[in-house]
Coordinates of C-alpha atoms in Angstrom, one line a residue:
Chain Y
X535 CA -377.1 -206.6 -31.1
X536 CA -377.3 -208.7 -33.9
X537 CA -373.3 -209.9 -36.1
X538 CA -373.9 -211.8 -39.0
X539 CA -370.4 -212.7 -40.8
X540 CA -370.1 -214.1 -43.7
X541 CA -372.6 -217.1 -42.9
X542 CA -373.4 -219.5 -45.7
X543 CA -375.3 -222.7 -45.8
X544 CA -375.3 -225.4 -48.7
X545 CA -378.0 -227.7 -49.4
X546 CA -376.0 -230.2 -51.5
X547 CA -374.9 -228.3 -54.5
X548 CA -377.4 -225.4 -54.1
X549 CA -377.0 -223.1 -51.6
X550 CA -379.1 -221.6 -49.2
X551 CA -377.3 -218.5 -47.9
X552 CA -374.1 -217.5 -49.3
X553 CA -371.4 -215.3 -47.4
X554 CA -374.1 -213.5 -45.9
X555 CA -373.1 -210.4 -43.2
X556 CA -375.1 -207.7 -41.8
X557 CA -375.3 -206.1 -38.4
X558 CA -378.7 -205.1 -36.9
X559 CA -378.5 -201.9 -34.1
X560 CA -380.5 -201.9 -30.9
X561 CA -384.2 -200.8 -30.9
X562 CA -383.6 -200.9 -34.7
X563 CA -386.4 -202.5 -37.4
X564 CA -384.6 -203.9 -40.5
X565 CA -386.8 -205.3 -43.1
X566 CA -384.7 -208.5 -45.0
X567 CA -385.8 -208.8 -48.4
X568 CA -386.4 -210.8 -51.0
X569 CA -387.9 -213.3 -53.6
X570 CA -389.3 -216.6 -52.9
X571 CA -386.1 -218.9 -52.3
X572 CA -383.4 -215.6 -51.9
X573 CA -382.3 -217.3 -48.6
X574 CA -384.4 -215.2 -46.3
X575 CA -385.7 -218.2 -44.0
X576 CA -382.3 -220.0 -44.1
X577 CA -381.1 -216.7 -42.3
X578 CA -383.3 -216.1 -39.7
X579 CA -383.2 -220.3 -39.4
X580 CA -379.5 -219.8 -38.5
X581 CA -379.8 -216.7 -36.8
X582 CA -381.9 -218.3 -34.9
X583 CA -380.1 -221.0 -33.9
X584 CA -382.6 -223.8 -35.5
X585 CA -380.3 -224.6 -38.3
X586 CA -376.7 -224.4 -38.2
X587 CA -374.4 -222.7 -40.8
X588 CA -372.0 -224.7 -42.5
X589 CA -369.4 -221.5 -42.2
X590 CA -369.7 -218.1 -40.6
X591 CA -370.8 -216.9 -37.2
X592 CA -373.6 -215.0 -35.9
X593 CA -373.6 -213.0 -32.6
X594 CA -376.6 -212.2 -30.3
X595 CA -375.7 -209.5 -27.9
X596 CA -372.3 -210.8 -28.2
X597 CA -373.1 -214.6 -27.6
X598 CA -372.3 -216.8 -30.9
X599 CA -375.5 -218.9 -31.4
X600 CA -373.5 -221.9 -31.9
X601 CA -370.6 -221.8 -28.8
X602 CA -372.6 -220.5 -26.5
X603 CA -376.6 -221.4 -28.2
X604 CA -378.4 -220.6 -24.3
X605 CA -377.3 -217.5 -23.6
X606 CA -378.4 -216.5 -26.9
X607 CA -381.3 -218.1 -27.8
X608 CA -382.7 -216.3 -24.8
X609 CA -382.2 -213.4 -26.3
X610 CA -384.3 -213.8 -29.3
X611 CA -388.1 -214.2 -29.8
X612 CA -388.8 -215.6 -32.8
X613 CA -391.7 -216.2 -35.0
X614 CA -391.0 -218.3 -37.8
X615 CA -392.9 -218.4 -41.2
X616 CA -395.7 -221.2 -39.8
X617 CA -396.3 -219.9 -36.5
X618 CA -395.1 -223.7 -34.2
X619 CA -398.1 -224.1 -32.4
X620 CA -399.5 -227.3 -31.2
X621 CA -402.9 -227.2 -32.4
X622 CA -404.2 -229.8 -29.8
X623 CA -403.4 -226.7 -26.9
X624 CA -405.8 -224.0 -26.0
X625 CA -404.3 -220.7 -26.1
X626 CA -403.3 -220.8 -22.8
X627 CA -401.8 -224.1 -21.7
X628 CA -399.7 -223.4 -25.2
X629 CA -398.7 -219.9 -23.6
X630 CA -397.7 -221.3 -20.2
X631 CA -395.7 -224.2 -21.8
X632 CA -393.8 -221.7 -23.8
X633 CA -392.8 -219.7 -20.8
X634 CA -392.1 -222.6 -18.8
X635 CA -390.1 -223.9 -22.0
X636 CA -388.4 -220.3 -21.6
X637 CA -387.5 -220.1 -18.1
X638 CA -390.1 -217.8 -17.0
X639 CA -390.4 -217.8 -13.2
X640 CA -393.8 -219.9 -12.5
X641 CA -395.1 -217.1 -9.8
X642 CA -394.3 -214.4 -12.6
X643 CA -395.9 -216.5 -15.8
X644 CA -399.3 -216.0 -14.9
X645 CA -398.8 -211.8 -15.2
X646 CA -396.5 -212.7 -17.7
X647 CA -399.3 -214.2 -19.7
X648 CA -401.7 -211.6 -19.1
X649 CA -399.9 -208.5 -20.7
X650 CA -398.7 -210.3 -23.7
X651 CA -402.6 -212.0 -24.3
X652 CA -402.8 -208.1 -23.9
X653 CA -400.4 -206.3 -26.6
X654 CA -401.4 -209.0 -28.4
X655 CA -405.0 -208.8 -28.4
X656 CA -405.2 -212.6 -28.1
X657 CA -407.1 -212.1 -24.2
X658 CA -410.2 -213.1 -25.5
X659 CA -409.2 -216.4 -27.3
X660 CA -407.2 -217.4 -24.5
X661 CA -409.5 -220.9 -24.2
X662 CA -409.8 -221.7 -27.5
X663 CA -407.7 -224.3 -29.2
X664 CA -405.1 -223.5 -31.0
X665 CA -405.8 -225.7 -33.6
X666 CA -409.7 -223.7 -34.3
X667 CA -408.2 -220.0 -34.5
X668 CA -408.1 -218.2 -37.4
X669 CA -404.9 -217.1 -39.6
X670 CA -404.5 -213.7 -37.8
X671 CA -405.6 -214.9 -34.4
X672 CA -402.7 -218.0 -34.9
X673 CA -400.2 -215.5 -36.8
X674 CA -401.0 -213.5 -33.3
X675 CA -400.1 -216.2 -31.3
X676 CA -397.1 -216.6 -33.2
X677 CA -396.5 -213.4 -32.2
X678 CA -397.1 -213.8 -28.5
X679 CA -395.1 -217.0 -28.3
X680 CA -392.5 -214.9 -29.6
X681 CA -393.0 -212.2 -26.8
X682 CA -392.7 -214.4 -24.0
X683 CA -389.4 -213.7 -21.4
X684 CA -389.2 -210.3 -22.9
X685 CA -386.8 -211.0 -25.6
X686 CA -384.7 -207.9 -26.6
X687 CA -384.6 -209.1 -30.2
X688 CA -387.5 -210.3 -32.2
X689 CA -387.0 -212.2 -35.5
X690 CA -390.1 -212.1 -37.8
X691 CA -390.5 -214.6 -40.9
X692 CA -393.2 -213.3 -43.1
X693 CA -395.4 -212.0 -40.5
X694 CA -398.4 -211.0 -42.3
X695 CA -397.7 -213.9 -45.0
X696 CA -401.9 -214.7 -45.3
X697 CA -403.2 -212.3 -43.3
X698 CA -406.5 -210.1 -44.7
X699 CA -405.4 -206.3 -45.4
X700 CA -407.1 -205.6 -42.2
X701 CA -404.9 -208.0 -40.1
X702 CA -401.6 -207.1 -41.8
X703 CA -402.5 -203.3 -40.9
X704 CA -403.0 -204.2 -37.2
X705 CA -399.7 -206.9 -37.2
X706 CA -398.2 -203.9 -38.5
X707 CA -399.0 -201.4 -36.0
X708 CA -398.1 -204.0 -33.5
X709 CA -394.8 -204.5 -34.7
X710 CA -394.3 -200.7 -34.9
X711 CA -395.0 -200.6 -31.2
X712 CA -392.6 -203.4 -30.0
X713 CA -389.6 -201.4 -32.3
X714 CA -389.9 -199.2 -29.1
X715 CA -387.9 -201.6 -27.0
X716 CA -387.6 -204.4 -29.3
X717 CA -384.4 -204.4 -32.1
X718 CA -386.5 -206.4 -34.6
X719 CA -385.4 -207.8 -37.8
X720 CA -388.4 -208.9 -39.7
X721 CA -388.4 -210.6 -43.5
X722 CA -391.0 -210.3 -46.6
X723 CA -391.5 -210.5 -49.6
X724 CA -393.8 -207.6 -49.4
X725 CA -392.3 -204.5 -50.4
X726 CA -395.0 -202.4 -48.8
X727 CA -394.7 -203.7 -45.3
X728 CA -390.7 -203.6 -45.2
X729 CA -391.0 -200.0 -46.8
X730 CA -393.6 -198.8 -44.2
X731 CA -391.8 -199.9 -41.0
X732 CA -388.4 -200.7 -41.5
X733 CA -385.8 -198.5 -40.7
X734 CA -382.9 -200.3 -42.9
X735 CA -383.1 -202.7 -45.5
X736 CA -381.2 -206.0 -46.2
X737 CA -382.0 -207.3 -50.6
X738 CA -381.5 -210.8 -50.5
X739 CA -380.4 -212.7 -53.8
X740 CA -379.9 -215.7 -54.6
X741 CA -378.4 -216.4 -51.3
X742 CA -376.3 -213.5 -50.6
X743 CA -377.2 -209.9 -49.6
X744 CA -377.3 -207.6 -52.8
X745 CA -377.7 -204.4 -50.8
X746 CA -378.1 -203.2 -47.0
X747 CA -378.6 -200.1 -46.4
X748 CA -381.0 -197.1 -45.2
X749 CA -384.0 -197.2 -48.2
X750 CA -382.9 -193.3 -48.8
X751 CA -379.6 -194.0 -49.5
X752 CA -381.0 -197.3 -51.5
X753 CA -383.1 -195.2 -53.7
X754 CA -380.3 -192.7 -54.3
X755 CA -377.7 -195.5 -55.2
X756 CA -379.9 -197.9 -56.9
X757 CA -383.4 -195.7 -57.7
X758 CA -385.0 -195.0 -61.1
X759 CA -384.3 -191.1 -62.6
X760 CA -387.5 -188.8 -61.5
X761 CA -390.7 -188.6 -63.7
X762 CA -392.6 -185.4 -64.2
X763 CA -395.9 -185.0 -65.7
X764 CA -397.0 -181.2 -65.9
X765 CA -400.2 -180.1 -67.6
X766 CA -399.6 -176.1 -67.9
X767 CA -402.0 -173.6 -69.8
X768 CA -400.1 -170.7 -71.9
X769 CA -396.9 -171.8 -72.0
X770 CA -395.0 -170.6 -75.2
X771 CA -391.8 -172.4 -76.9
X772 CA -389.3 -170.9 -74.4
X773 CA -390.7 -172.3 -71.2
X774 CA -389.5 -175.8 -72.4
X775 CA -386.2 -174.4 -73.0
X776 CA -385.9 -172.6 -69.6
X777 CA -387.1 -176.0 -68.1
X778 CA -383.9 -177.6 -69.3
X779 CA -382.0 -175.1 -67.4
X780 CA -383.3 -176.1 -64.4
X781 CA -380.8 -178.0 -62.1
X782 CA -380.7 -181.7 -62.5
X783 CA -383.0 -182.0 -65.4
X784 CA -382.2 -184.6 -67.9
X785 CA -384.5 -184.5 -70.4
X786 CA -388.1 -182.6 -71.6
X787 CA -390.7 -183.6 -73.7
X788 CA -393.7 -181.5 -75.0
X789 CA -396.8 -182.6 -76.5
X790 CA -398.6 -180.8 -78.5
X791 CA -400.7 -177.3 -77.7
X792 CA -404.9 -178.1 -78.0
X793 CA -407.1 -175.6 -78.5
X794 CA -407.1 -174.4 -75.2
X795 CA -403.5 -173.7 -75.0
X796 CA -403.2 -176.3 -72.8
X797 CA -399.7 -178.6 -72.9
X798 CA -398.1 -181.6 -71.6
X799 CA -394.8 -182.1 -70.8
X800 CA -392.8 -185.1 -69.8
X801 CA -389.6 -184.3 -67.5
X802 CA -386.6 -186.5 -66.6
X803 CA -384.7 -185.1 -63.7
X804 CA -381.9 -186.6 -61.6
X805 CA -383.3 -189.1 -58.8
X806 CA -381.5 -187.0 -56.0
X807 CA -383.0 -183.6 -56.9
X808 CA -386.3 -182.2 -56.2
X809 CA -387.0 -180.2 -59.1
X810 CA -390.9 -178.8 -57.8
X811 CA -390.6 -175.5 -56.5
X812 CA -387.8 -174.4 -59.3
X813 CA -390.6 -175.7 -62.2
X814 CA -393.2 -174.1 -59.6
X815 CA -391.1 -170.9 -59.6
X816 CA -390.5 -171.1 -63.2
X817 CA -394.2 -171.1 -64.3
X818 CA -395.4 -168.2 -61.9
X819 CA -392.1 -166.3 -63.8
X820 CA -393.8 -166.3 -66.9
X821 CA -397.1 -166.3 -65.7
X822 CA -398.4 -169.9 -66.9
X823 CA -401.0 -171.5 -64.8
X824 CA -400.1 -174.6 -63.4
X825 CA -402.8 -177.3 -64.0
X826 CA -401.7 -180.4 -63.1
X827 CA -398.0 -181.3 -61.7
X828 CA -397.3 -184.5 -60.8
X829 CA -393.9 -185.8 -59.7
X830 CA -392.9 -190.0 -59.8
X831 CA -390.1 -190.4 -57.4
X832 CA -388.5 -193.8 -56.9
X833 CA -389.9 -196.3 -54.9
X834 CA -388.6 -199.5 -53.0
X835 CA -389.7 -201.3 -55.4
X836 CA -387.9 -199.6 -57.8
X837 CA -384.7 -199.9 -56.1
X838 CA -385.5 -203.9 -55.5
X839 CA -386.3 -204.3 -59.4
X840 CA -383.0 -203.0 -60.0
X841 CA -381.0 -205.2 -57.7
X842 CA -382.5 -207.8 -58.3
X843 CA -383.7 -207.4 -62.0
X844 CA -387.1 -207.1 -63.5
X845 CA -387.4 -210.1 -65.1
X846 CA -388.0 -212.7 -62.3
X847 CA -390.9 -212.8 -60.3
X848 CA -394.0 -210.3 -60.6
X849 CA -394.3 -208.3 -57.2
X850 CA -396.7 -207.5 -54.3
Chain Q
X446 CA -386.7 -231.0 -19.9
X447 CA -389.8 -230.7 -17.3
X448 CA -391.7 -228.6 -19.2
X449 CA -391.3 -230.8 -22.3
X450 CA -392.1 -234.1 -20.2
X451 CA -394.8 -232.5 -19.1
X452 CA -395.9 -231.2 -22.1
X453 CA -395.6 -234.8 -23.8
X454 CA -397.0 -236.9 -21.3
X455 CA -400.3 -235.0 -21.6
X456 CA -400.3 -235.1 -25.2
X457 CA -400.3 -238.9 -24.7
X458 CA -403.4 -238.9 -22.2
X459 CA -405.1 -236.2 -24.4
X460 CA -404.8 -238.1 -27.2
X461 CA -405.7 -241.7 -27.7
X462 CA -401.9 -242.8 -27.8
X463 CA -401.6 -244.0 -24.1
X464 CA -405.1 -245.2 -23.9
X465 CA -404.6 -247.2 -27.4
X466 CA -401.5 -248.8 -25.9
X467 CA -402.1 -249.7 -22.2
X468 CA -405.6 -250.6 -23.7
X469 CA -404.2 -253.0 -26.5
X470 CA -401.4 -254.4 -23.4
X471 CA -404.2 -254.8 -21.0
X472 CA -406.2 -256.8 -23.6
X473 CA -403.0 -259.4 -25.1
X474 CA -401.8 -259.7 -21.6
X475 CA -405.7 -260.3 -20.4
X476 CA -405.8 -263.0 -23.0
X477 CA -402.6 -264.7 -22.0
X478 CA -403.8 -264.5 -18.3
X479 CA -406.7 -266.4 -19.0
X480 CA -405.5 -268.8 -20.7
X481 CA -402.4 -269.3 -18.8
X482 CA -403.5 -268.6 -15.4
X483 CA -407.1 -269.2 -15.3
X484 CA -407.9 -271.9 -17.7
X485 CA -404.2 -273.7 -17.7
X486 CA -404.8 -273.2 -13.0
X487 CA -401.6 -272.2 -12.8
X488 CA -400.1 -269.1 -10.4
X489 CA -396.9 -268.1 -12.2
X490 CA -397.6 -265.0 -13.9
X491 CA -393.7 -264.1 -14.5
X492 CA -394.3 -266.9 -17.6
X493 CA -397.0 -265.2 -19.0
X494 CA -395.1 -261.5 -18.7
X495 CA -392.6 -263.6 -20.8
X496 CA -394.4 -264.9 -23.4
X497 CA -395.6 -260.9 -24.0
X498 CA -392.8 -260.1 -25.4
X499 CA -394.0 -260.3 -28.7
X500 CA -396.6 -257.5 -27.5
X501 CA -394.0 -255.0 -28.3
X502 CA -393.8 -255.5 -32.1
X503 CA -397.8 -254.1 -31.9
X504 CA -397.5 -251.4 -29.0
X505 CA -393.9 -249.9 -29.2
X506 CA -394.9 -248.7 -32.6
X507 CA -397.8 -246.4 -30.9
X508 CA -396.0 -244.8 -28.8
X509 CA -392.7 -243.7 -30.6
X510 CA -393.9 -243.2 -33.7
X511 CA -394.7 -239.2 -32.9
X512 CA -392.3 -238.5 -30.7
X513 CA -390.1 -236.5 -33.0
X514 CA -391.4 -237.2 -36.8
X515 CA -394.4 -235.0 -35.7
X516 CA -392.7 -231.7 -34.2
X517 CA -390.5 -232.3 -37.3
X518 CA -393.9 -232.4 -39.5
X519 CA -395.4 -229.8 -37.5
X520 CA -392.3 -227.5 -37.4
X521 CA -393.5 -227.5 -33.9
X522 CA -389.6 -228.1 -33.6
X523 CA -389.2 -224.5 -34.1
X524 CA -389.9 -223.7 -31.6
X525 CA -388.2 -226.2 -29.2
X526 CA -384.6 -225.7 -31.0
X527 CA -384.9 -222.0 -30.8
X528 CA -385.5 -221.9 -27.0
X529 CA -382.9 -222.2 -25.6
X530 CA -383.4 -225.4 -24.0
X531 CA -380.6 -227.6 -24.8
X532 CA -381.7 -230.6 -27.9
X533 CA -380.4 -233.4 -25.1
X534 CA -382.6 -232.1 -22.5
X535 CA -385.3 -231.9 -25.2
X536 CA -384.8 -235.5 -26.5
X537 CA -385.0 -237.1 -22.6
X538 CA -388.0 -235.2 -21.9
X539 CA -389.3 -237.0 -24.8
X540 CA -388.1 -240.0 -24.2
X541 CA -388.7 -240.3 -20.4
X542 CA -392.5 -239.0 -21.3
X543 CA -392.9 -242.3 -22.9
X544 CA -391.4 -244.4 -20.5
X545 CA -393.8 -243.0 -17.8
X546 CA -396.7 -244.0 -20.1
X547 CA -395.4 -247.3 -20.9
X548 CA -394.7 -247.8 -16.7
X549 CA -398.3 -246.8 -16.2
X550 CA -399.1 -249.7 -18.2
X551 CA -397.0 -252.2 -16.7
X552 CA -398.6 -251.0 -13.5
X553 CA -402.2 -251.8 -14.8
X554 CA -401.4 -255.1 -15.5
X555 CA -400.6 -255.7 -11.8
X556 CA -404.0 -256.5 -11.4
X557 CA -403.4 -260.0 -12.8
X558 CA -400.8 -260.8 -10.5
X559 CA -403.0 -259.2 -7.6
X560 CA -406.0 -261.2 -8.6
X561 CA -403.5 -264.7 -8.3
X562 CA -403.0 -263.4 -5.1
X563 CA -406.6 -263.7 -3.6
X564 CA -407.3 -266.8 -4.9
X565 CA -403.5 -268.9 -4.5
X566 CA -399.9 -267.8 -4.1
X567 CA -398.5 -265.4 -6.4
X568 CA -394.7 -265.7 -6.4
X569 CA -393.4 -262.1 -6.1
X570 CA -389.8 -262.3 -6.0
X571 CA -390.1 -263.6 -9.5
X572 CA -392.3 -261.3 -10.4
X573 CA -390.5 -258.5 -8.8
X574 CA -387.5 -259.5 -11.5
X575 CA -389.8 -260.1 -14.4
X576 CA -391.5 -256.4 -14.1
X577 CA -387.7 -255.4 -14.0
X578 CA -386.7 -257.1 -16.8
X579 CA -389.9 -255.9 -18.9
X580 CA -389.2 -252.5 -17.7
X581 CA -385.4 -252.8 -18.7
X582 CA -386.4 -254.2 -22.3
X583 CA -389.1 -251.4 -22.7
X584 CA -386.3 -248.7 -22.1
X585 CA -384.6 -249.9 -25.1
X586 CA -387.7 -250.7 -27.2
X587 CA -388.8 -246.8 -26.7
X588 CA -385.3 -245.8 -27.4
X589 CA -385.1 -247.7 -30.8
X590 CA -388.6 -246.3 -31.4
X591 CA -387.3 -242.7 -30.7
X592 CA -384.1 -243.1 -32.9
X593 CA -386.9 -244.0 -35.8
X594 CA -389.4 -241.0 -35.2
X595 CA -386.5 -238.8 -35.2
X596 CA -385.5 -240.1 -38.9
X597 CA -388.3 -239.9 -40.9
X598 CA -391.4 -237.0 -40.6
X599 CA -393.7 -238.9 -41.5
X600 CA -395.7 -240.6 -38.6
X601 CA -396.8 -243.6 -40.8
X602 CA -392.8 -244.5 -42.1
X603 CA -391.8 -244.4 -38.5
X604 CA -394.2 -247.0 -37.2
X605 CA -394.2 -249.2 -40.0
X606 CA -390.1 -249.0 -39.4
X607 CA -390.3 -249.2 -35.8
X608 CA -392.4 -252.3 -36.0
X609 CA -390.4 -253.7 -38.6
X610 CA -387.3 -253.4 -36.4
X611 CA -389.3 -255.0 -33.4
X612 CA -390.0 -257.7 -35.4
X613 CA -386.7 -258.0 -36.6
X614 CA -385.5 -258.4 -33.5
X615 CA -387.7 -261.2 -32.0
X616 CA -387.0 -262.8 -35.0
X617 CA -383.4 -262.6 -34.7
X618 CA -383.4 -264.7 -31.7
X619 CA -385.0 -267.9 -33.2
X620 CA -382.7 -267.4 -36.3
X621 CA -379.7 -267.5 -34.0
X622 CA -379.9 -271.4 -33.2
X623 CA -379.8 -271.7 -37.0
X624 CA -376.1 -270.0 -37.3
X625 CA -373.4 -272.9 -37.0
X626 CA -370.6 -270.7 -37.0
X627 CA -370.1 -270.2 -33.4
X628 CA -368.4 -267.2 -33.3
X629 CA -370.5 -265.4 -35.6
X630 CA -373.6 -266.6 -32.6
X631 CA -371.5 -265.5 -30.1
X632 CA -371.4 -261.8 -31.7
X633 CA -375.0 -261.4 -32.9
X634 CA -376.3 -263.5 -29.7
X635 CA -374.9 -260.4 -27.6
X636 CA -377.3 -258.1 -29.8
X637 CA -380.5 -260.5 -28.9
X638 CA -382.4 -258.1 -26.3
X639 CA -385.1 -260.9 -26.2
X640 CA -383.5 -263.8 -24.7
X641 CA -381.8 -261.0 -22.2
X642 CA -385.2 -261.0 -20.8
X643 CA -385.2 -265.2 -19.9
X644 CA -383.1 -264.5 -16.7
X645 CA -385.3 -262.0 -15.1
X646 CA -388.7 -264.3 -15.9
X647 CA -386.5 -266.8 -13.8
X648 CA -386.7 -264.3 -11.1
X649 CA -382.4 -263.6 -11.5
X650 CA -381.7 -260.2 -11.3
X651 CA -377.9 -260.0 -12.9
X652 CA -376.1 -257.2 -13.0
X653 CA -374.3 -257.7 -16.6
X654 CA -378.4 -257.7 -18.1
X655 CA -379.3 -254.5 -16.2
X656 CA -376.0 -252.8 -17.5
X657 CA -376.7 -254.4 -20.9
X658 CA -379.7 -253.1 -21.4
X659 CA -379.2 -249.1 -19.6
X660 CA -376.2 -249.1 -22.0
X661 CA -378.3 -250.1 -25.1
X662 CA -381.3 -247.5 -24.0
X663 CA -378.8 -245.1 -23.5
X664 CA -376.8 -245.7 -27.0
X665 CA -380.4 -245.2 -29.0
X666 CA -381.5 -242.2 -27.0
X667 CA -378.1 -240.5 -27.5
X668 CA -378.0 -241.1 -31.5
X669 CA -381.9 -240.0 -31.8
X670 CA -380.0 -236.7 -30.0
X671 CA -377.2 -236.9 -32.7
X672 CA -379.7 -237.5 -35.3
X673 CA -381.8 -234.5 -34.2
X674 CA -378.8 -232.8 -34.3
X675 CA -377.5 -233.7 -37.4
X676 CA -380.5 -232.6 -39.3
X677 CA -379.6 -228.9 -37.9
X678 CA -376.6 -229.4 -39.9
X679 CA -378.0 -230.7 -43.0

């Protein structure tokens, strides 16, 4: 649906994108990520067709945006960082310019209209001007402006950039809905979102992609080692030592026994093993009671620290 | 294009762009009409259409000065590159928006002409040529004006620049009887889009000045759509 080879895009001596390929599959949701200034918006810009790259090619259902930018373009719905609205519009002559702008038969607009006010629960501001909505209600029109001519591919910029944690829940959901029949590649800087709804992930760094794949096979490739904590009552100086025989652990660490008998341990384990039933299994052996077992596997942001190192930029 | 002509020409009348600029035509060319026409009893109106020219320096500047620096501002651009809508057929939408606005003003001040009418013998022919010529030199004006929205975002920079270049212009034409070198006149005369104007307050319609000037309109509308697309390259 989407072929991105080896774009790259120079602004003077700095550059923008850098050799920068990756393929997006129909009906697919692929979260591009990255810091502030990694070259997600110069992307989508050129995937889009707004900017053009200074080498490379992109594809849109096998048109290249640049030879053959109509055919394309229609393709793609796209709602960039600051939503384009004209602010002196209500809701709806902005709508109807947008699907005249798009080619959308006038007899069929006004339906048109209707259902995307609809999945985009804008049908209540429709007379309003653009200009005196709030973020999410402009972020939704963003959205519906995006929607209009059924695009099969939607390219979102920072979605729920501003949005209240209410909003970016229900911009969420929306975009989960529209993955139905909708490839969508979507960009953030907010590990939580991409992690939630995106099927693959692109790590944008300084300009170029660092890593693109599924986030499973990201964590295995790039994740932390596992972290256990386990609080156990009667354990006796061999259970540490049986722990280290368990498959794929690394390293144990015991404190010290209170009064109680109770004792803390500290496990390392491989990041592609689930070590809880064997330590589960383990304990009932030797009849120590289990009181607290809790398991740290690695996270997205994890994986993203280690592309693209922990020193930069503190995180959402 | 249509739905962007459409689009812009009501921004103008929702706004108080066109309303600022017929309004400030209407009152120069009101002026001039009374003191030409009324006060100085005389019914040729093509002279006073002339001696408007100057008019442009303050008006042009109003109208042009949005035309792209704003969607640039805005990123309302966006949204119009990323249609699908070819930038050409963006950029004459645009452009013939304005035109419409500025030929809604020329067609307000008919009512001078039609007033001379009632009361004495308006010489239509002439005027006829003089509304041509006006319309011919506002083509390029809006052009020019178009090319400068479409370099700067800022709204302010573009009229200040547009102006500046009107001004430029008229200017140009009195400085031209101060070159000696003949040749060198000969060149930048063919650049003078005022004194273009002289034959058609005559009431001539030539051919050459019609050509002149479509080519001229044309030339400035198709680098503001070179310089729109240039910046997608930048």
């Amino acid at each position: 649906m989407i072929k991105v080879k080896n774009i790259s895009k120079y602004y003077g001596k700095s550059k923008g994108a850098e050799n920068v390929s990756f393929e997006v599959k129909k009906n697919e949701i692929t979260g591009l990520l990255g810091r502030n200034g990694a070259g997600k918006t110069t992307t989508l810009n050129i995937i889009t067709g707004y900017i053009a790259a200074d080498f490379g090619s992109v594809e849109i259902e096998g048109y290249d945006i640049q030879k053959k930018p109509r055919q394309a373009k229609a393709k793609i719905g796209y709602l960039p960082e600051k939503p384009p609205i004209y602010t002196d519009m209500t809701v709806d002559e902005y709508l109807f310019f947008c699907a005249e702008l798009k080619g959308v038969d006038t007899e069929l607009a006004e339906k048109h209209v209707d259902e995307i006010c609809s999945i985009t629960g804008i049908s209540e501001v429709r007379s309003r001007l653009c200009g005196n909505l709030s973020k999410g209600y402009t972020q939704r029109l963003g959205m519906a402006q995006a929607l209009i001519g059924n695009p099969p591919i939607l390219i979102l910029d920072e979605p729920t950039i501003g949005l209240d944690p209410k909003q970016i829940v229900e911009i969420r959901e929306l975009i989960k809905n529209l993955s139905n029949n909708h490839t969508v590649l979507i960009s953030s800087h907010v590990l939580s979102e991409i992690d939630k709804i995106c099927s693959k992930i692109i790590i944008m760094d300084k300009g170029a992609v660092a890593a693109y794949d599924t986030l499973e096979n990201l964590t295995n490739i790039y994740g932390s080692a596992g972290k256990m904590n386990l609080r156990v009552k009667g354990a006796d100086s061999s259970f540490e030592k049986e722990l280290k025989k368990i498959d794929g652990v690394n390293s144990t660490v015991c404190g010290e026994e209170n009064e109680q008998g109770i004792s803390d341990y500290s496990i390392t384990y491989s990041k592609d093993r689930d070590i809880n039933e064997q330590v589960f299994d383990l304990a009932t052996k030797k009849n120590i009671k289990i009181l607290e077992m809790k398991s740290k596997v690695s996270t997205l942001e994890d994986v993203f620290l280690n592309i693209v190192g922990k020193d930069k930029e503190k995180l959402n | 294009m249509k739905a962007v002509l459409k689009k812009e020409i009501r921004g103008y009348f929702l706004s108080p762009i066109a309303y600022i600029f017929s309004g400030t035509f209407m009152l120069i060319a009101g002026i001039f009409f009374s003191l030409t026409n009324i006060l100085g009893l005389s019914s040729d109106f093509s002279s006073t259409l002339g001696s408007l020219t100057f008019v442009f320096i303050i008006i042009i500047p109003v109208l042009t000065m949005r035309m792209i620096s704003q969607e640039q501002r805005e990123k309302t651009d966006q949204l119009l590159l990323t249609s699908g809508v070819p930038i050409f057929s963006i950029i004459l939408g645009k452009y013939f928006a304005a035109v419409i606005v500025y030929i809604a003003a020329l067609g307000l001040s008919l009512v001078f002409p039609i007033t001379i009418s009632l009361f004495g013998t308006a010489l239509f022919g002439e005027l006829l040529c003089s509304y041509i010529g006006f319309l011919l030199l506002g083509l390029v004006m809006i052009a020019i004006g178009m090319l400068i929205s479409s370099l700067t975002q800022s709204q302010i920079t573009a009229a200040i620049l547009t102006a500046a270049a009107m001004l430029l212009l008229w200017v140009a034409d009195a400085a031209l009887s101060l070159i000696t070198n003949e040749g060198l006149r000969n060149i930048l005369s063919w650049f003078s889009f005022f004194s273009r104007l002289e034959p058609f307050i005559l009431g001539k319609l030539a051919v050459d000045n019609v050509v002149y000037y479509i080519s001229f309109a044309g030339f400035f509308v198709y680098t503001s759509y070179l310089a729109v697309e240039k910046r997608r390259w930048r």
